Coordinates of C-alpha atoms and ligand atoms in Angstrom, one line a residue:
X1 CA 20.3 16.9 -3.6
X2 CA 17.5 19.2 -3.9
X3 CA 14.2 18.7 -2.3
X4 CA 11.5 17.3 -4.2
X5 CA 8.3 19.6 -4.7
X6 CA 5.1 18.7 -2.8
X7 CA 2.3 17.5 -5.0
X8 CA 0.5 20.4 -6.4
X9 CA -3.2 19.8 -5.2
X10 CA -5.7 19.7 -8.1
X11 CA -8.6 21.9 -7.7
X12 CA -11.8 19.6 -8.1
X13 CA -10.2 16.8 -6.0
X14 CA -11.9 14.8 -3.2
X15 CA -10.2 15.8 0.2
X16 CA -9.9 12.7 2.5
X17 CA -9.5 14.3 6.1
X18 CA -7.6 11.8 8.1
X19 CA -8.6 11.4 11.6
X20 CA -5.7 9.1 12.4
X21 CA -6.6 5.6 11.9
X22 CA -5.6 3.7 8.8
X23 CA -8.5 4.1 6.8
X24 CA -7.9 7.4 5.0
X25 CA -5.7 5.8 2.5
X26 CA -8.1 3.2 1.8
X27 CA -10.7 5.7 1.5
X28 CA -8.7 7.6 -1.1
X29 CA -8.1 4.6 -3.0
X30 CA -11.7 3.7 -3.3
X31 CA -12.4 7.2 -4.5
X32 CA -9.8 7.0 -7.2
X33 CA -11.1 3.3 -8.2
X34 CA -14.3 5.5 -8.7
X35 CA -12.5 7.3 -11.2
X36 CA -12.4 10.7 -9.0
X37 CA -9.2 12.4 -7.9
X38 CA -8.6 12.4 -4.3
X39 CA -5.8 13.5 -1.8
X40 CA -5.4 12.9 1.8
X41 CA -5.1 15.7 4.3
X42 CA -4.5 15.7 8.2
X43 CA -7.1 16.7 10.3
X44 CA -4.9 19.3 11.7
X45 CA -5.2 21.2 8.6
X46 CA -7.2 24.4 9.1
X47 CA -10.7 24.4 7.4
X48 CA -9.5 27.5 5.4
X49 CA -6.5 25.7 3.9
X50 CA -8.8 22.8 3.2
X51 CA -11.2 25.0 1.3
X52 CA -8.7 27.0 -0.6
X53 CA -7.9 23.7 -2.3
X54 CA -11.3 24.0 -3.9
X55 CA -12.5 20.4 -3.1
X56 CA -15.4 19.2 -5.2
X57 CA -16.1 17.3 -2.2
X58 CA -14.8 16.4 1.6
X59 CA -14.9 12.8 3.1
X60 CA -14.2 12.7 6.8
X61 CA -12.5 9.3 7.6
X62 CA -12.8 7.2 10.5
X63 CA -10.4 7.5 13.5
X64 CA -9.3 5.5 16.7
X65 CA -10.9 7.9 19.0
X66 CA -14.3 8.4 20.9
X67 CA -15.5 12.0 20.2
X68 CA -15.2 12.3 24.2
X69 CA -11.8 11.2 24.6
X70 CA -9.3 13.7 25.8
X71 CA -7.6 15.4 22.8
X72 CA -9.9 13.8 20.3
X73 CA -9.5 15.4 16.9
X74 CA -11.9 18.1 16.4
X75 CA -13.6 19.1 13.3
X76 CA -14.1 23.1 12.5
X77 CA -17.6 23.6 11.6
X78 CA -16.9 25.6 8.7
X79 CA -15.8 22.3 7.1
X80 CA -19.4 21.2 7.0
X81 CA -21.1 24.6 6.5
X82 CA -19.1 25.8 3.4
X83 CA -21.5 24.7 0.9
X84 CA -19.0 21.7 -0.2
X85 CA -20.6 18.3 -0.4
X86 CA -19.4 16.1 2.7
X87 CA -19.5 12.6 3.5
X88 CA -18.5 11.6 7.2
X89 CA -17.6 7.9 7.9
X90 CA -17.2 6.3 11.3
X91 CA -15.7 8.7 13.5
X92 CA -16.1 11.6 10.6
X93 CA -19.8 10.7 11.0
X94 CA -19.9 11.4 14.7
X95 CA -17.7 14.7 14.6
X96 CA -20.0 15.7 11.5
X97 CA -23.3 14.9 13.5
X98 CA -21.8 17.1 16.5
X99 CA -20.7 20.0 14.5
X100 CA -24.1 20.2 12.9
X101 CA -25.9 20.1 16.2
X102 CA -26.8 16.4 16.4
X103 CA -26.1 14.0 19.5
X104 CA -23.5 11.6 20.2
X105 CA -23.7 9.4 23.2
X106 CA -21.9 6.3 24.7
X107 CA -24.7 4.0 24.3
X108 CA -22.6 0.9 25.9
X109 CA -23.8 -1.0 22.8
X110 CA -20.5 -1.4 21.0
X111 CA -20.3 -2.8 17.5
X112 CA -17.2 -4.4 16.2
X113 CA -17.0 -6.3 13.0
X114 CA -19.9 -7.4 10.9
X115 CA -23.2 -6.3 11.5
X116 CA -26.6 -5.8 9.5
X117 CA -27.9 -2.4 8.4
X118 CA -31.5 -1.8 7.4
X119 CA -31.5 0.8 5.0
X120 CA -34.1 3.3 3.7
X121 CA -33.7 2.9 -0.3
X122 CA -36.3 5.1 -1.5
X123 CA -35.5 8.6 -2.0
X124 CA -31.9 8.2 -0.7
X125 CA -29.0 9.2 -2.4
X126 CA -26.5 6.8 -0.8
X127 CA -28.5 3.9 -0.8
X128 CA -30.4 4.1 -4.4
X129 CA -30.2 0.9 -6.1
X130 CA -29.2 -1.2 -3.2
X131 CA -31.0 -3.9 -1.3
X132 CA -32.8 -2.7 2.0
X133 CA -30.9 -5.1 4.2
X134 CA -26.9 -4.9 3.8
X135 CA -24.0 -6.6 5.7
X136 CA -21.9 -3.7 6.9
X137 CA -18.7 -3.6 8.8
X138 CA -18.4 -1.6 11.9
X139 CA -16.0 -0.4 14.6
X140 CA -17.7 2.0 17.1
X141 CA -18.1 2.5 20.7
X142 CA -20.3 6.0 20.6
X143 CA -23.4 6.3 18.4
X144 CA -25.1 9.0 17.0
X145 CA -28.7 9.2 18.8
X146 CA -30.2 12.1 17.2
X147 CA -29.7 13.5 13.7
X148 CA -28.8 17.0 13.1
X149 CA -31.8 19.1 12.0
X150 CA -32.6 19.0 8.4
X151 CA -30.7 15.3 8.0
X152 CA -33.0 12.3 7.3
X153 CA -32.2 9.2 9.0
X154 CA -31.5 6.7 6.2
X155 CA -30.2 3.4 8.2
X156 CA -30.1 1.9 11.4
X157 CA -28.2 -1.2 13.0
X158 CA -28.6 -3.0 16.1
X159 CA -26.2 -0.8 17.8
X160 CA -26.6 2.4 16.0
X161 CA -30.2 4.0 16.0
X162 CA -29.2 6.4 13.5
X163 CA -26.4 4.5 11.2
X164 CA -26.8 6.9 8.3
X165 CA -28.3 10.6 7.5
X166 CA -28.7 12.6 4.4
X167 CA -29.5 16.0 3.6
X168 CA -29.6 16.5 -0.3
X169 CA -30.2 20.4 0.4
X170 CA -27.0 21.1 1.9
X171 CA -25.4 18.1 0.5
X172 CA -24.3 16.5 3.7
X173 CA -24.2 12.8 4.1
X174 CA -22.8 10.3 6.7
X175 CA -22.5 6.6 7.5
X176 CA -21.6 5.1 11.0
X177 CA -20.0 1.7 9.1
X178 CA -16.8 1.7 6.8
X179 CA -18.0 1.7 3.2
X180 CA -14.2 1.4 2.3
X181 CA -13.6 -1.9 3.6
X182 CA -14.7 -5.0 1.2
X183 CA -16.8 -6.6 4.3
X184 CA -19.3 -3.8 3.7
X185 CA -21.2 -5.5 1.0
X186 CA -22.5 -2.4 -1.0
X187 CA -19.7 0.2 0.5
X188 CA -18.4 0.9 -3.1
X189 CA -21.8 1.7 -4.4
X190 CA -22.2 4.1 -1.3
X191 CA -19.1 5.9 -2.2
X192 CA -20.0 6.2 -5.9
X193 CA -23.3 7.4 -4.9
X194 CA -22.1 10.3 -2.6
X195 CA -19.7 11.2 -5.3
X196 CA -21.7 11.2 -8.4
X197 CA -25.3 11.8 -7.1
X198 CA -24.4 13.5 -4.0
X199 CA -21.5 15.8 -5.0
X200 CA -22.3 15.6 -8.6
X201 CA -18.8 14.8 -9.5
X202 CA -18.2 13.6 -13.3
X203 CA -15.6 11.0 -12.7
X204 CA -12.7 11.4 -15.1
X205 CA -9.8 10.2 -13.1
X206 CA -8.9 7.3 -15.6
X207 CA -5.6 5.9 -16.7
X208 CA -5.9 7.5 -19.9
X209 CA -6.4 10.8 -18.7
X210 CA -4.0 10.4 -15.8
X211 CA -0.9 9.3 -18.0
X212 CA -1.7 12.4 -20.3
X213 CA -1.9 14.7 -17.7
X214 CA 1.4 13.5 -16.2
X215 CA 3.2 13.5 -19.4
X216 CA 2.1 17.1 -19.9
X217 CA 3.5 17.9 -16.4
X218 CA 6.8 16.2 -17.0
X219 CA 7.2 18.0 -20.1
X220 CA 6.4 21.4 -18.6
X221 CA 8.8 20.7 -15.6
X222 CA 11.8 19.2 -17.6
X223 CA 11.9 21.6 -20.7
X224 CA 14.9 20.9 -22.9
X225 CA 16.9 19.3 -20.0
X226 CA 18.5 16.1 -19.7
X227 CA 17.1 13.2 -17.5
X228 CA 18.3 10.1 -16.0
X229 CA 16.6 7.2 -14.4
X230 CA 18.0 4.3 -12.8
X231 CA 15.7 1.0 -13.8
X232 CA 15.4 -2.0 -11.4
X233 CA 13.2 -3.9 -13.5
X234 CA 10.4 -3.3 -10.8
X235 CA 7.0 -1.7 -11.5
X236 CA 7.8 1.8 -10.1
X237 CA 10.8 2.5 -11.9
X238 CA 9.7 1.1 -15.3
X239 CA 6.6 3.1 -15.2
X240 CA 8.2 6.2 -14.3
X241 CA 10.6 5.8 -16.9
X242 CA 7.9 5.0 -19.5
X243 CA 6.2 8.3 -18.5
X244 CA 9.3 10.6 -18.7
X245 CA 10.1 8.9 -22.2
X246 CA 6.7 9.5 -23.4
X247 CA 6.9 13.3 -22.0
X248 CA 10.7 14.1 -23.2
X249 CA 11.7 11.2 -25.7
X250 CA 15.6 10.9 -26.1
X251 CA 16.2 13.6 -23.5
X252 CA 15.9 10.8 -21.1
X253 CA 18.8 8.1 -20.4
X254 CA 17.8 5.2 -18.4
X255 CA 20.5 3.2 -16.3
X256 CA 20.4 -0.4 -15.7
X257 CA 22.9 -1.9 -13.3
X258 CA 23.0 -5.8 -13.6
X259 CA 24.7 -6.7 -10.1
X260 CA 24.0 -10.6 -11.1
X261 CA 21.7 -11.0 -8.1
X262 CA 18.8 -11.0 -10.4
X263 CA 16.6 -13.8 -11.3
X264 CA 16.6 -15.7 -14.4
X265 CA 15.2 -13.4 -17.4
X266 CA 15.1 -10.4 -15.5
X267 CA 17.9 -8.5 -17.2
X268 CA 16.5 -9.6 -20.7
X269 CA 13.2 -8.6 -19.6
X270 CA 14.5 -4.9 -19.1
X271 CA 17.3 -4.9 -21.7
X272 CA 14.9 -6.4 -24.7
X273 CA 11.3 -6.1 -23.8
X274 CA 11.0 -2.9 -22.0
X275 CA 13.4 -1.0 -24.5
X276 CA 11.2 -2.5 -27.5
X277 CA 8.0 -1.6 -25.8
X278 CA 8.9 1.9 -24.9
X279 CA 11.9 2.8 -26.9
X280 CA 14.1 4.1 -24.2
X281 CA 17.6 4.9 -24.5
X282 CA 19.2 2.2 -22.1
X283 CA 22.4 1.8 -20.7
X284 CA 23.3 -1.5 -19.2
X285 CA 26.2 -1.8 -16.8
X286 CA 27.4 -5.3 -16.4
X287 CA 28.8 -5.2 -12.8
X288 CA 28.2 -8.7 -11.8
X289 CA 31.8 -9.2 -11.2
X290 CA 32.2 -6.2 -9.0
X291 CA 29.4 -7.2 -6.8
X292 CA 30.5 -10.8 -6.6
X293 CA 34.1 -9.8 -5.3
X294 CA 32.8 -7.3 -2.9
X295 CA 30.3 -9.9 -1.5
X296 CA 33.0 -12.6 -1.2
X297 CA 33.2 -14.2 2.4
X298 CA 29.9 -12.4 3.7
X299 CA 27.6 -14.1 5.5
X300 CA 25.7 -11.5 7.5
X301 CA 22.6 -10.2 6.0
X302 CA 22.8 -6.9 7.2
X303 CA 26.5 -6.6 5.8
X304 CA 25.3 -8.0 2.5
X305 CA 22.8 -5.0 2.3
X306 CA 25.2 -2.4 2.9
X307 CA 27.8 -3.7 0.4
X308 CA 25.1 -4.1 -2.3
X309 CA 23.8 -0.6 -1.6
X310 CA 27.2 0.8 -1.7
X311 CA 28.2 -1.0 -4.7
X312 CA 25.2 0.0 -6.5
X313 CA 25.5 3.5 -5.7
X314 CA 29.1 3.8 -7.0
X315 CA 28.0 1.8 -10.3
X316 CA 25.2 4.2 -10.9
X317 CA 27.0 7.4 -10.0
X318 CA 29.8 6.4 -12.5
X319 CA 27.3 5.5 -15.3
X320 CA 25.7 9.1 -14.6
X321 CA 29.1 10.7 -14.9
X322 CA 29.6 8.9 -17.9
X323 CA 26.4 10.2 -19.3
X324 CA 27.3 13.7 -18.4
X325 CA 30.4 13.3 -20.1
X326 CA 29.0 12.0 -23.2
X327 CA 26.5 15.0 -23.5
X328 CA 29.1 17.8 -22.0
X329 CA 28.5 21.1 -23.6
X330 CA 24.8 20.7 -24.0
X331 CA 23.9 22.3 -20.8
X332 CA 20.8 24.4 -20.6
X333 CA 21.4 25.7 -17.2
X334 CA 23.2 28.8 -17.9
X335 CA 23.8 29.9 -14.3
X336 CA 27.6 29.2 -14.4
X337 CA 27.6 27.0 -11.3
X338 CA 25.5 23.9 -11.9
X339 CA 26.3 23.9 -15.6
X340 CA 25.8 19.8 -16.1
X341 CA 23.6 19.0 -18.8
X342 CA 21.7 16.2 -16.9
X343 CA 19.5 18.0 -14.5
X344 CA 16.7 15.8 -13.4
X345 CA 16.8 12.2 -11.6
X346 CA 13.7 10.2 -11.8
X347 CA 12.3 8.7 -8.8
X348 CA 9.5 6.1 -8.4
X349 CA 8.1 7.6 -5.2
X350 CA 4.4 6.8 -4.7
X351 CA 1.5 8.7 -2.9
X352 CA 1.7 6.4 0.2
X353 CA 5.4 7.3 0.7
X354 CA 4.4 11.1 0.4
X355 CA 1.3 10.7 2.7
X356 CA 3.5 8.5 5.3
X357 CA 6.3 11.4 5.1
X358 CA 3.9 14.4 6.0
X359 CA 0.9 14.0 4.5
X360 CA 1.6 15.8 1.3
X361 CA 2.0 18.8 3.1
X362 CA 5.8 18.7 3.5
X363 CA 8.2 16.8 1.3
X364 CA 8.8 12.9 1.0
X365 CA 11.8 11.3 2.5
X366 CA 13.1 8.9 0.0
X367 CA 12.6 5.2 1.3
X368 CA 16.1 3.6 1.0
X369 CA 14.4 0.3 -0.2
X370 CA 13.6 2.3 -3.5
X371 CA 17.6 2.6 -4.3
X372 CA 18.6 -0.4 -2.8
X373 CA 20.9 1.8 -0.3
X374 CA 19.7 5.3 -0.9
X375 CA 21.3 8.1 -2.9
X376 CA 23.9 10.2 -1.4
X377 CA 23.3 13.4 -0.1
X378 CA 25.5 15.4 -2.5
X379 CA 24.3 13.9 -5.6
X380 CA 23.8 16.9 -8.1
X381 CA 20.3 16.1 -9.5
X382 CA 16.9 17.6 -8.9
X383 CA 14.5 14.8 -8.4
X384 CA 11.6 14.3 -10.8
X385 CA 8.8 11.9 -9.3
X386 CA 6.1 11.5 -11.8
X387 CA 4.2 9.0 -9.8
X388 CA 4.0 10.9 -6.5
X389 CA 0.2 11.1 -6.8
X390 CA -0.4 7.4 -7.4
X391 CA -1.3 4.4 -5.5
X392 CA 0.3 1.2 -6.7
X393 CA -2.7 -0.1 -8.5
X394 CA -3.0 3.0 -10.5
X395 CA 0.9 2.8 -11.5
X396 CA 0.0 -0.5 -13.1
X397 CA -2.9 0.8 -14.9
X398 CA -0.7 3.7 -16.2
X399 CA 2.0 1.1 -17.1
X400 CA -0.9 -0.9 -19.3
X401 CA -1.9 2.5 -20.6
X402 CA 1.8 3.2 -21.8
X403 CA 2.6 -0.4 -23.1
X404 CA 4.8 -1.4 -20.6
X405 CA 5.0 -5.1 -20.9
X406 CA 2.5 -7.1 -18.6
X407 CA 5.4 -9.3 -17.3
X408 CA 6.8 -5.9 -15.5
X409 CA 3.4 -4.4 -14.8
X410 CA 2.1 -7.3 -12.9
X411 CA 5.6 -8.2 -11.1
X412 CA 5.5 -9.2 -7.5
X413 CA 7.8 -7.1 -5.2
X414 CA 11.3 -8.1 -5.3
X415 CA 13.7 -6.7 -2.8
X416 CA 16.6 -4.4 -4.1
X417 CA 19.4 -6.7 -2.9
X418 CA 17.8 -9.5 -4.9
X419 CA 18.8 -13.1 -4.6
X420 CA 22.0 -11.6 -2.2
X421 CA 19.7 -11.9 0.8
X422 CA 17.9 -15.2 -0.4
X423 CA 21.1 -17.3 0.0
X424 CA 21.5 -17.9 3.7
X425 CA 25.1 -17.9 4.0
X426 CA 28.1 -16.8 1.6
X427 CA 27.1 -15.7 -2.0
X428 CA 28.8 -16.9 -4.7
X429 CA 28.4 -17.6 -8.2
X430 CA 27.6 -21.2 -8.0
X431 CA 24.9 -20.8 -5.3
X432 CA 23.4 -18.0 -7.2
X433 CA 23.0 -20.2 -10.2
X434 CA 21.6 -23.0 -8.2
X435 CA 18.8 -20.6 -6.6
X436 CA 18.2 -18.8 -9.9
X437 CA 17.2 -22.2 -11.4
X438 CA 15.2 -23.3 -8.6
X439 CA 13.3 -20.0 -8.1
X440 CA 12.5 -19.9 -12.1
X441 CA 10.9 -23.3 -11.6
X442 CA 8.6 -22.1 -8.7
X443 CA 7.6 -19.0 -10.5
X444 CA 7.0 -20.9 -14.0
X445 CA 4.8 -23.2 -11.9
X446 CA 2.9 -20.6 -9.9
X447 CA 2.0 -18.7 -13.2
X448 CA 1.0 -22.0 -14.7
X449 CA -1.3 -22.3 -12.3
X450 CA -2.5 -18.8 -12.2
X451 CA -1.6 -18.0 -8.8
X452 CA 0.4 -14.8 -9.3
X453 CA -2.2 -12.3 -8.2
X454 CA -3.0 -14.1 -5.4
X455 CA 0.4 -14.4 -4.1
X456 CA 2.0 -10.9 -2.9
X457 CA 5.5 -12.7 -3.6
X458 CA 6.9 -16.1 -3.0
X459 CA 10.7 -15.9 -2.2
X460 CA 12.8 -19.0 -2.8
X461 CA 15.5 -19.1 -0.2
X462 CA 18.7 -21.4 -0.6
X463 CA 19.9 -22.6 2.7
X464 CA 23.3 -22.6 1.3
X465 CA 25.2 -23.4 4.8
X466 CA 22.9 -26.4 5.6
X467 CA 23.7 -30.0 4.1
X468 CA 20.6 -32.3 3.8
X469 CA 21.0 -36.0 3.0
X470 CA 18.9 -37.5 0.0
X471 CA 18.5 -40.6 -2.2
X472 CA 18.5 -40.1 -5.8
X473 CA 18.8 -43.2 -8.3
X474 CA 21.2 -45.4 -6.3
X475 CA 23.1 -43.2 -4.5
X476 CA 23.0 -41.1 -1.3
X477 CA 23.2 -37.3 -2.0
X478 CA 24.4 -34.4 0.0
X479 CA 22.8 -31.4 -1.2
X480 CA 21.1 -28.3 0.2
X481 CA 17.3 -27.6 1.0
X482 CA 15.5 -24.7 -0.7
X483 CA 12.4 -23.0 1.2
X484 CA 9.4 -21.8 -0.4
X485 CA 8.0 -18.9 1.2
X486 CA 4.6 -17.8 -0.6
X487 CA 2.8 -15.1 1.0
X488 CA -0.5 -13.2 0.9
X489 CA -0.4 -9.5 1.9
X490 CA -1.8 -6.1 1.1
X491 CA 1.2 -4.1 1.8
X492 CA 4.2 -6.4 3.3
X493 CA 3.7 -4.8 6.8
X494 CA 1.7 -8.2 7.7
X495 CA 1.3 -11.4 5.8
X496 CA 0.0 -14.7 6.0
X497 CA 1.5 -17.9 4.2
X498 CA -0.5 -18.5 1.1
X499 CA -2.4 -21.9 0.9
X500 CA -0.9 -23.0 -2.6
X501 CA -2.6 -26.2 -3.4
X502 CA -0.8 -29.3 -2.9
X503 CA -0.7 -30.5 -6.6
X504 CA 1.0 -27.3 -7.3
X505 CA 3.4 -27.6 -4.5
X506 CA 4.1 -31.1 -5.5
X507 CA 5.0 -30.0 -9.1
X508 CA 7.5 -27.4 -7.9
X509 CA 9.1 -29.8 -5.4
X510 CA 9.5 -32.6 -8.1
X511 CA 10.8 -30.4 -10.8
X512 CA 13.1 -28.7 -8.5
X513 CA 15.0 -31.7 -6.9
X514 CA 15.1 -33.5 -10.5
X515 CA 16.1 -30.6 -12.5
X516 CA 18.4 -28.7 -9.9
X517 CA 21.4 -30.5 -9.0
X518 CA 22.7 -30.0 -5.5
X519 CA 19.1 -29.4 -4.3
X520 CA 17.5 -32.5 -2.5
X521 CA 14.9 -30.9 -0.5
X522 CA 12.1 -28.3 -1.0
X523 CA 10.5 -27.3 2.2
X524 CA 7.5 -25.1 2.9
X525 CA 7.7 -21.7 5.2
X526 CA 4.3 -21.8 6.9
X527 CA 5.1 -18.8 9.3
X528 CA 2.7 -15.6 9.2
X529 CA 4.4 -12.2 9.7
X530 CA 4.4 -11.3 12.3
X531 CA 6.4 -13.4 13.7
X532 CA 8.3 -14.3 10.7
X533 CA 9.5 -11.6 8.2
X534 CA 8.8 -12.2 4.6
X535 CA 12.4 -12.6 3.6
X536 CA 14.5 -15.0 5.5
X537 CA 17.5 -12.6 5.8
Ligands
XMP1 P1 10.2 -8.4 5.4 O1 11.3 -9.5 4.8 O2 10.7 -7.1 6.1 O3 10.0 -7.6 3.9 O4 9.1 -8.8 6.0 C1 8.8 -6.9 3.6 C2 8.9 -6.4 2.1 O5 10.4 -5.9 1.8 C3 11.1 -6.2 0.9 N1 12.7 -6.4 1.6 C4 13.4 -5.6 0.9 N2 13.2 -4.6 -0.3 N3 15.8 -4.0 0.1 C5 14.3 -3.9 -0.6 O6 14.4 -3.2 -1.6 C6 15.6 -4.9 1.3 O7 16.9 -4.9 1.7 C7 14.6 -5.5 1.7 N4 14.2 -6.5 2.7 C8 13.0 -7.0 2.4 C9 10.5 -7.7 1.1 O8 10.9 -8.6 -0.3 C10 8.8 -7.8 1.0 O9 8.4 -7.3 0.2

């Protein structure tokens, strides 16, 4: 398989220099929320390379280190003296202060968490239109004691006499706190003020423009070639397919593998609603029997994952071969060696995947989660990754822009192996049916209670190997428990159990035990992650 191309940097974007903490992605997202394009680059990138990207502004992120620590990430002076507007944040504020000749000291007055900043509003670019006292979120041990020459101090906090400075002439700004976190009351406004007033950027990164630009890029990349795309019913593959479809129409064929491990209504959502809304050419492969027989007798979750991944790839490859066969003789490659007419495979890789696998400076590893089990090395397609500059929330906005059905755009994450890893025990057609019905009730009630966007996802798990005693009508029953696992999370790396209101839980429980035969007990999982994972298997 050929490597995907790195994202092309767009002149005029905002470069977010990552100093090593987890803040860079958040800053980049907040900049995008202000409708300005942003890219993350590692602090190890040379000033020359940064400036070669012709950024409209540079933001120096926070970092875990003290500027005095051994091996603390440094800043080349050229970054702050090249005439490009710069905003330093936290650690970035301190390295910037030092590079400009200010003084940074260890004061012994550490500030972690919430504190109050007094800001000078009058004549300030960053704080214009904001209250003179604001709650800000801090995390620092060192502090800037003296602002660099030419910079005006515009804020202080109990632990930081110089908590912000500004120099409109050189367009250099900095804040000691984290404007990107929501606990900083006016943080987004500080960023917007920097971008629009300080750097003079005219915001144009809107979903309408983004969709248009991506469509143009795809058209240029694909030319006359044919493209295939594996649809899962999830947000990423659906939006990627909708974009490619908008760009090259019937040169695209989508493949949807129905492995029988889907939830109620999902296959129909893709087969009917998605096709109707976007007009894509869709091939549906009914592989339910095949997956069930491959899973027969298997209870071990990792074994299930392997089998599901393997079968998925086989079915997908066969479908791809069928498409190639159907279009034989229409190839455009003309090099005699790779003369197959389907040249491109669409992948729903997102910007965070790109950043995490090399900061956009190298090529992305395809996460195996994207394809259930990863695609084989020797797959003879080139990858087209229309979403590789986008964050998840932008993917959703672009999806809405393209008319992808809301039920798909706002879909909660659902694992590739589907209900296969939500049955603790062997997967059988009967058990899938039980789980599907219980899951549909839980989803229906959570949606009715308008909780969908508060909940990251809510696995419903069938404990198929556990029997529980119940009483219904006059008789004792001997059924199975299901577990409700509602979680709140930002990225699935950590999660907390969602405090779903009791009356909603009561309705779910009573409906499931009444409407789903074989389930006589509903239990609630109240474990955070860590220590528990989100899924049970
Ligand atoms: P855990 O259970 O590890 O889940 O806390 C974190 C996120 O990953 C999803 N998940 C999977 N997704 N294939 C997938 O495509 C898998 O095998 C898989 N296992 C877990 C899970 O739903 C959650 O969003």
